[in-house]
Amino acid sequence: MAANQEPIEITDPQEDRYATLRAIPWWDQARVQAARVVVVGAGALGNEVLKNLALLGVGTLVIIDMDRVEAANLTRSLLFRAGDAGRSKAEAAAAGVRAINPEVSAISLHADVTREVGLGLFRRADVVIGCLDNRAARLAVNSACWQVGRPWVDGGLGVLDGMVRAFTPPEGACYECTLTSTDYALLNLRYSCPPGFRLVAGREPTTPMAAAIIGAMQVQEAVRLIHGQTVRGGRSVYYSASGPRLTPVEHRRRADCTAHHRYEPIVELPLHVERLTLGQLFAAAHAHTGGPAVLYLQRPIVTFLSCPDCGQHELAARPYDTVVPDFVPCPQCGALRRFDVTGTLHNDPDLAAIPIAQLGIPPLEILSFRTVEGWRYLELSADADAMFAHREEDGARC
Ligand SMILES: [Zn+2]
Ligand SMILES: [Zn+2]
């Protein structure tokens, strides 16, 4: 057969796409495609991290962000276009990921990571990558990752510099171990500031160059974790453009740190958060604990509002931080009402009909129950199927 008559070899397009990665001796594309990475924050850094993960063909990306795209984001965010203004950053980033690599399942969660994301989502991650601009969100990601024993890679940006640090529970220091008394003071300042402070925090000056460098370093750590390579946690690397210079820093694990608690064992319950009442939750919990159990909430709630003057009494059953000044005056006499606030609940018949979602419990949450025999951790596992299956369909349409 003459050379020009040789049959054309039809190769698997998937083989072609990742051929140069497969040429790396230790690279395992099947492992990368099976991986699930949670990216918290879809700002400048999140965009760079997601771009790299999409190029590599990481199988499932969960993108969490509570903000919306603004014109000022366009100087540093590869995945956003001018037409995305006003759109959820998580959604716009997910669409950008699918445009780069349609084989990636990109799931977007327009949510506040400090209270609207169930722990079960972190439990299902191979790696969590933090692309955040504030300590409160980092603390939330840190405590979630230690509770379910998942590694996380934090990144932070300056103007031309930045830092990357990996945490690998249960070994080494955690993010909270690295905080200084100044960090705690700033954290308290943030909590005591009016809501507008959040906007200021999100507008720290930075550049696409710093985001590209730090985002790439974070994904390198994530790739090593996905491949099961040893990544030593509790270490930071600072990158400085002047020099340029990379400075490694070892963090000491604090013996008194409260963030190292691991939830185990975790029992998967075939329950959805939606429409589940407190009475039904306690019935399911009792079936597993075999006795009375007290539910410890992540967010304190207001159970009742009562008026000391006229005796007006009202069931509230909502997170304390959602109580606005309008709730304070008594609707009957205008006096200041008393709030009953609690962080724990027992099987109270007065509250049995309350939907647990009303208490601020997110989908796929892992709930902590205290029993006479110790802690029990029960996950609302039925939410996982809906979350992953539904969003993957969304991805396939794009
Ligand atoms: Zn710690
Ligand atoms: Zn009253």
Coordinates of C-alpha atoms and ligand atoms in Angstrom, one line a residue:
M1 CA 0.0 0.0 0.0
A2 CA 1.4 3.4 -1.0
A3 CA 2.1 5.9 1.8
N4 CA -0.7 8.2 0.7
Q5 CA -3.2 5.4 0.8
E6 CA -2.6 4.4 4.4
P7 CA -5.8 4.3 6.4
I8 CA -6.3 7.4 8.5
E9 CA -6.0 6.5 12.1
I10 CA -9.0 7.7 14.1
T11 CA -7.8 8.5 17.6
D12 CA -9.9 9.1 20.6
P13 CA -10.3 12.9 20.8
Q14 CA -10.0 12.6 24.5
E15 CA -6.6 11.0 24.1
D16 CA -5.5 13.9 21.9
R17 CA -6.6 16.6 24.2
Y18 CA -4.5 15.4 27.2
A19 CA -1.7 13.8 25.2
T20 CA 1.0 16.2 26.4
L21 CA -0.1 15.8 30.1
R22 CA -0.1 12.0 29.7
A23 CA 3.6 12.2 28.6
I24 CA 4.5 13.3 32.1
P25 CA 5.7 10.0 33.7
W26 CA 3.7 10.2 36.9
W27 CA 0.6 11.9 35.4
D28 CA -2.6 9.9 35.7
Q29 CA -5.3 11.6 33.6
A30 CA -8.0 9.1 34.8
R31 CA -7.3 10.2 38.3
V32 CA -7.5 13.9 37.3
Q33 CA -10.8 13.2 35.5
A34 CA -12.2 11.4 38.5
A35 CA -11.3 14.2 40.9
R36 CA -13.7 16.6 42.5
V37 CA -12.3 20.0 43.5
V38 CA -14.2 22.6 45.4
V39 CA -13.1 26.2 44.6
V40 CA -14.3 28.8 47.2
G41 CA -14.2 32.3 45.7
A42 CA -14.5 33.1 42.0
G43 CA -12.6 36.5 42.0
A44 CA -9.3 37.2 40.4
L45 CA -7.6 34.2 42.1
G46 CA -10.5 31.9 41.6
N47 CA -10.6 32.7 37.9
E48 CA -7.0 31.7 37.5
V49 CA -7.4 28.5 39.5
L50 CA -10.5 27.5 37.6
K51 CA -8.9 28.2 34.3
N52 CA -6.0 25.8 35.1
L53 CA -8.3 23.1 36.5
A54 CA -10.5 23.3 33.4
L55 CA -7.4 23.0 31.1
L56 CA -6.2 19.9 33.0
G57 CA -9.7 18.3 32.7
V58 CA -10.4 17.9 36.4
G59 CA -13.7 16.0 36.3
T60 CA -15.9 18.0 38.6
L61 CA -15.5 21.6 39.8
V62 CA -17.7 23.0 42.5
I63 CA -17.6 26.8 42.4
I64 CA -18.8 28.8 45.5
D65 CA -19.2 32.5 45.5
M66 CA -21.8 34.9 46.9
D67 CA -20.9 38.0 44.8
R68 CA -21.9 39.3 41.4
V69 CA -19.7 40.3 38.5
E70 CA -18.8 44.0 38.3
A71 CA -17.0 45.9 35.6
A72 CA -14.0 46.3 37.9
N73 CA -13.5 42.5 37.9
L74 CA -12.8 42.4 34.2
T75 CA -9.2 43.5 34.5
R76 CA -8.3 40.3 36.4
S77 CA -10.9 37.7 35.5
L78 CA -10.3 35.6 32.4
L79 CA -13.6 33.8 32.7
F80 CA -15.9 36.9 32.8
R81 CA -17.1 39.0 29.9
A82 CA -18.6 42.5 29.9
G83 CA -22.0 41.0 29.4
D84 CA -21.7 39.1 32.7
A85 CA -22.1 42.2 34.7
G86 CA -24.7 41.6 37.5
R87 CA -24.5 37.8 37.0
S88 CA -23.5 35.5 39.9
K89 CA -19.7 35.1 39.8
A90 CA -20.1 31.4 40.5
E91 CA -22.4 30.9 37.5
A92 CA -20.4 33.1 35.2
A93 CA -17.2 31.2 36.2
A94 CA -18.9 27.9 35.7
A95 CA -20.0 28.9 32.2
G96 CA -16.4 30.1 31.5
V97 CA -15.0 26.7 32.6
R98 CA -17.4 24.8 30.3
A99 CA -16.4 27.1 27.4
I100 CA -12.7 26.1 28.0
N101 CA -13.4 22.4 28.5
P102 CA -16.9 21.0 27.9
E103 CA -15.8 17.7 29.5
V104 CA -15.6 19.3 32.9
S105 CA -18.7 19.3 35.0
A106 CA -18.9 22.7 36.5
I107 CA -21.3 23.2 39.4
S108 CA -22.0 26.7 40.7
L109 CA -23.2 27.6 44.2
H110 CA -24.2 31.2 44.7
A111 CA -23.8 31.0 48.4
D112 CA -22.0 32.4 51.5
V113 CA -19.4 29.8 52.5
T114 CA -19.6 30.9 56.1
R115 CA -23.2 29.5 56.5
E116 CA -24.9 28.3 53.4
V117 CA -22.8 25.3 52.3
G118 CA -23.3 21.9 53.8
L119 CA -20.3 20.1 55.3
G120 CA -21.1 17.1 53.1
L121 CA -20.0 19.0 50.1
F122 CA -16.5 19.4 51.6
R123 CA -16.5 15.7 52.5
R124 CA -17.0 14.9 48.8
A125 CA -14.0 17.0 47.7
D126 CA -10.6 15.5 46.9
V127 CA -9.1 19.0 47.4
V128 CA -10.6 22.3 48.4
I129 CA -9.0 25.5 47.1
G130 CA -9.5 28.8 48.9
C131 CA -9.4 31.9 46.7
L132 CA -10.7 34.3 49.3
D133 CA -10.2 37.9 50.4
N134 CA -11.1 37.7 54.1
R135 CA -10.3 35.8 57.3
A136 CA -13.9 35.0 58.2
A137 CA -14.4 32.9 55.0
R138 CA -11.0 31.3 55.4
L139 CA -11.9 30.3 59.0
A140 CA -15.1 28.7 57.8
V141 CA -13.3 26.7 55.0
N142 CA -10.6 25.7 57.5
S143 CA -13.0 24.4 60.1
A144 CA -15.1 22.6 57.5
C145 CA -12.0 20.9 56.0
W146 CA -10.7 19.8 59.4
Q147 CA -14.1 18.5 60.5
V148 CA -14.3 16.2 57.4
G149 CA -10.6 15.6 57.0
R150 CA -10.0 17.1 53.5
P151 CA -6.9 18.9 52.4
W152 CA -7.2 22.6 51.4
V153 CA -4.9 25.0 49.6
D154 CA -5.2 28.7 50.5
G155 CA -4.1 31.6 48.4
G156 CA -3.8 35.3 49.0
L157 CA -2.9 38.2 46.8
G158 CA -1.0 41.5 47.2
V159 CA -0.4 43.9 44.3
L160 CA 2.5 42.1 42.8
D161 CA 3.0 39.4 45.4
G162 CA 1.1 36.8 47.3
M163 CA 1.2 33.6 49.2
V164 CA 0.1 29.9 49.0
R165 CA -0.3 27.5 51.9
A166 CA -1.5 24.0 52.1
F167 CA -3.3 22.4 55.1
T168 CA -3.5 18.6 55.3
P169 CA -5.7 17.5 58.2
P170 CA -5.1 15.8 60.6
E171 CA -1.4 16.6 60.3
G172 CA 0.4 19.9 60.9
A173 CA -0.8 23.4 61.6
C174 CA -4.2 24.6 60.4
Y175 CA -5.2 28.1 59.2
E176 CA -6.4 29.1 62.6
C177 CA -3.0 28.1 64.1
T178 CA -1.4 30.7 61.8
L179 CA -3.5 33.6 63.1
T180 CA -1.8 36.2 65.2
S181 CA -3.5 38.4 67.8
T182 CA -3.6 41.2 65.2
D183 CA -5.5 38.9 62.9
Y184 CA -8.1 38.2 65.6
A185 CA -8.4 42.0 66.2
L186 CA -9.0 42.6 62.5
L187 CA -11.5 39.7 62.5
N188 CA -13.4 41.3 65.4
L189 CA -13.3 44.7 63.6
R190 CA -14.8 43.1 60.6
Y191 CA -17.6 41.5 62.6
S192 CA -18.3 44.8 64.4
C193 CA -18.4 46.9 61.2
P194 CA -21.5 47.7 59.2
P195 CA -22.3 45.5 56.1
G196 CA -20.6 47.9 53.7
F197 CA -17.2 46.8 55.1
R198 CA -17.5 43.6 53.0
L199 CA -17.3 45.7 49.8
V200 CA -14.1 47.5 51.0
A201 CA -12.5 44.1 51.8
G202 CA -13.2 42.9 48.2
R203 CA -11.5 45.9 46.6
E204 CA -8.0 45.4 47.8
P205 CA -5.7 46.3 44.9
T206 CA -4.2 43.5 43.0
T207 CA -3.2 42.5 39.4
P208 CA -3.8 39.7 37.0
M209 CA -0.1 38.9 37.2
A210 CA -0.2 38.1 40.9
A211 CA -3.4 36.1 40.5
A212 CA -1.8 34.1 37.7
I213 CA 1.3 33.3 39.7
I214 CA -0.5 32.4 43.0
G215 CA -3.3 30.6 41.2
A216 CA -0.9 28.4 39.3
M217 CA 1.0 27.6 42.5
Q218 CA -2.3 26.6 44.2
V219 CA -3.2 24.3 41.3
Q220 CA 0.2 22.7 41.4
E221 CA -0.3 21.7 45.0
A222 CA -3.8 20.5 44.2
V223 CA -2.5 18.3 41.3
R224 CA 0.1 16.8 43.7
L225 CA -2.6 16.1 46.2
I226 CA -4.9 14.5 43.5
H227 CA -2.0 12.2 42.6
G228 CA -1.5 11.2 46.2
Q229 CA 2.0 12.8 46.4
T230 CA 3.2 14.0 49.8
V231 CA 2.3 17.6 50.4
R232 CA 3.4 18.9 53.8
G233 CA 0.6 20.9 55.4
G234 CA 1.0 23.9 57.6
R235 CA 3.6 25.6 55.4
S236 CA 3.3 28.8 53.5
V237 CA 5.3 30.1 50.5
Y238 CA 5.4 33.8 50.1
Y239 CA 6.1 35.1 46.6
S240 CA 7.6 38.6 46.3
A241 CA 8.1 40.3 42.9
S242 CA 11.0 42.3 44.2
G243 CA 14.0 40.0 44.0
P244 CA 12.0 38.0 42.9
R245 CA 11.9 35.8 45.9
L246 CA 10.1 32.8 47.3
T247 CA 10.1 32.5 51.1
P248 CA 8.9 29.3 52.7
V249 CA 7.5 29.6 56.3
E250 CA 6.8 26.8 58.6
H251 CA 3.7 27.3 60.9
R252 CA 3.7 25.8 64.3
R253 CA 0.7 23.6 65.2
R254 CA -1.0 25.1 68.3
A255 CA -1.8 22.6 71.0
D256 CA -4.7 24.8 72.2
C257 CA -6.2 25.4 68.7
T258 CA -9.9 24.6 68.7
A259 CA -10.2 23.9 65.0
H260 CA -8.7 20.4 64.8
H261 CA -11.9 18.5 65.8
R262 CA -12.8 15.7 63.3
Y263 CA -16.4 14.6 62.8
E264 CA -16.3 10.8 62.8
P265 CA -17.8 8.5 62.2
I266 CA -20.3 10.2 59.9
V267 CA -23.6 8.4 59.3
E268 CA -25.3 9.0 56.0
L269 CA -29.1 9.4 56.3
P270 CA -31.3 9.2 53.2
L271 CA -32.8 12.6 53.9
H272 CA -33.2 15.9 52.1
V273 CA -33.0 19.2 53.9
E274 CA -36.1 20.4 52.0
R275 CA -39.4 19.8 53.7
L276 CA -37.7 17.9 56.6
T277 CA -39.1 19.0 59.9
L278 CA -37.3 19.1 63.3
G279 CA -39.6 16.4 64.5
Q280 CA -38.7 14.1 61.6
L281 CA -35.0 14.9 62.0
F282 CA -35.1 13.9 65.7
A283 CA -37.0 10.7 64.9
A284 CA -34.3 9.8 62.4
A285 CA -31.6 10.8 64.9
H286 CA -33.1 8.7 67.7
A287 CA -33.3 5.7 65.4
H288 CA -29.5 5.9 65.1
T289 CA -28.5 7.0 68.5
G290 CA -30.9 4.8 70.4
G291 CA -31.7 7.4 73.0
P292 CA -32.1 11.1 73.5
A293 CA -29.9 13.4 71.5
V294 CA -29.2 17.1 71.6
L295 CA -28.7 18.9 68.2
Y296 CA -25.8 21.4 68.2
L297 CA -26.4 24.1 65.6
Q298 CA -23.7 25.8 63.6
R299 CA -25.6 29.1 63.9
P300 CA -27.6 30.2 67.0
I301 CA -31.3 30.6 66.4
V302 CA -34.1 32.7 68.0
T303 CA -36.7 30.2 69.2
F304 CA -39.3 32.6 70.6
L305 CA -40.0 36.4 70.8
S306 CA -41.9 37.5 73.9
C307 CA -43.1 40.9 75.1
P308 CA -42.4 41.7 78.8
D309 CA -45.2 44.3 78.9
C310 CA -48.3 42.8 77.2
G311 CA -47.3 39.1 77.2
Q312 CA -47.3 38.7 73.4
H313 CA -45.5 35.5 72.6
E314 CA -44.4 34.4 69.1
L315 CA -42.6 31.4 67.6
A316 CA -39.6 32.7 65.5
A317 CA -37.4 29.7 64.8
R318 CA -34.9 31.5 62.6
P319 CA -31.2 32.2 62.6
Y320 CA -30.2 34.9 65.1
D321 CA -28.2 36.8 62.5
T322 CA -31.3 37.1 60.2
V323 CA -33.2 39.0 62.9
V324 CA -33.6 42.6 61.8
P325 CA -34.5 45.6 63.8
D326 CA -38.2 45.3 62.6
F327 CA -38.5 42.3 64.8
V328 CA -37.7 44.0 68.0
P329 CA -40.8 46.1 68.8
C330 CA -43.9 44.2 70.0
P331 CA -46.6 44.4 67.3
Q332 CA -49.2 44.8 70.0
C333 CA -47.8 47.4 72.3
G334 CA -44.5 48.6 70.8
A335 CA -42.3 47.6 73.8
L336 CA -38.9 45.9 73.2
R337 CA -39.4 42.2 73.0
R338 CA -37.2 39.5 74.6
F339 CA -35.4 37.1 72.3
D340 CA -34.8 33.5 73.3
V341 CA -31.6 32.5 71.6
T342 CA -30.0 29.0 71.6
G343 CA -27.3 27.1 69.9
T344 CA -28.7 23.7 70.9
L345 CA -32.1 22.0 70.4
H346 CA -33.7 18.9 72.0
N347 CA -36.8 17.1 70.7
D348 CA -39.2 19.8 71.6
P349 CA -42.9 19.2 70.6
D350 CA -43.4 23.0 70.3
L351 CA -40.8 23.1 67.5
A352 CA -41.5 19.7 65.8
A353 CA -43.3 21.2 62.8
I354 CA -40.5 23.7 62.0
P355 CA -38.8 22.9 58.7
I356 CA -35.1 22.6 59.4
A357 CA -34.2 24.7 56.4
Q358 CA -35.9 27.7 58.2
L359 CA -33.2 27.3 60.9
G360 CA -30.5 28.1 58.3
I361 CA -29.4 24.4 57.9
P362 CA -28.1 24.1 54.3
P363 CA -28.4 21.1 51.9
L364 CA -26.0 18.2 52.5
E365 CA -25.2 19.4 56.1
I366 CA -23.7 17.1 58.6
L367 CA -25.5 17.6 61.9
S368 CA -23.8 17.2 65.3
F369 CA -25.8 15.4 68.0
R370 CA -24.7 14.9 71.5
T371 CA -25.9 11.7 73.2
V372 CA -25.1 10.0 76.5
E373 CA -22.5 7.9 74.5
G374 CA -20.8 10.9 72.9
W375 CA -21.1 12.8 69.6
R376 CA -22.9 11.4 66.6
Y377 CA -22.6 13.0 63.2
L378 CA -25.5 12.6 60.8
E379 CA -25.4 13.7 57.2
L380 CA -28.4 14.8 55.0
S381 CA -27.0 12.6 52.3
A382 CA -29.9 12.6 49.9
D383 CA -29.1 16.1 48.9
A384 CA -25.9 15.0 47.2
D385 CA -27.6 13.2 44.3
A386 CA -29.8 16.2 43.5
M387 CA -26.9 18.6 43.7
F388 CA -24.5 16.7 41.5
A389 CA -26.9 15.1 39.1
H390 CA -28.9 18.2 38.5
R391 CA -26.0 20.5 38.0
E392 CA -24.2 18.0 35.7
E393 CA -27.2 18.2 33.4
D394 CA -26.9 22.0 33.4
G395 CA -23.3 21.6 32.4
A396 CA -24.2 19.2 29.5
R397 CA -26.6 21.8 28.0
C398 CA -24.0 24.4 27.6
Ligands
ZN1 ZN -5.1 24.8 64.3
ZN2 ZN -46.3 43.9 73.9

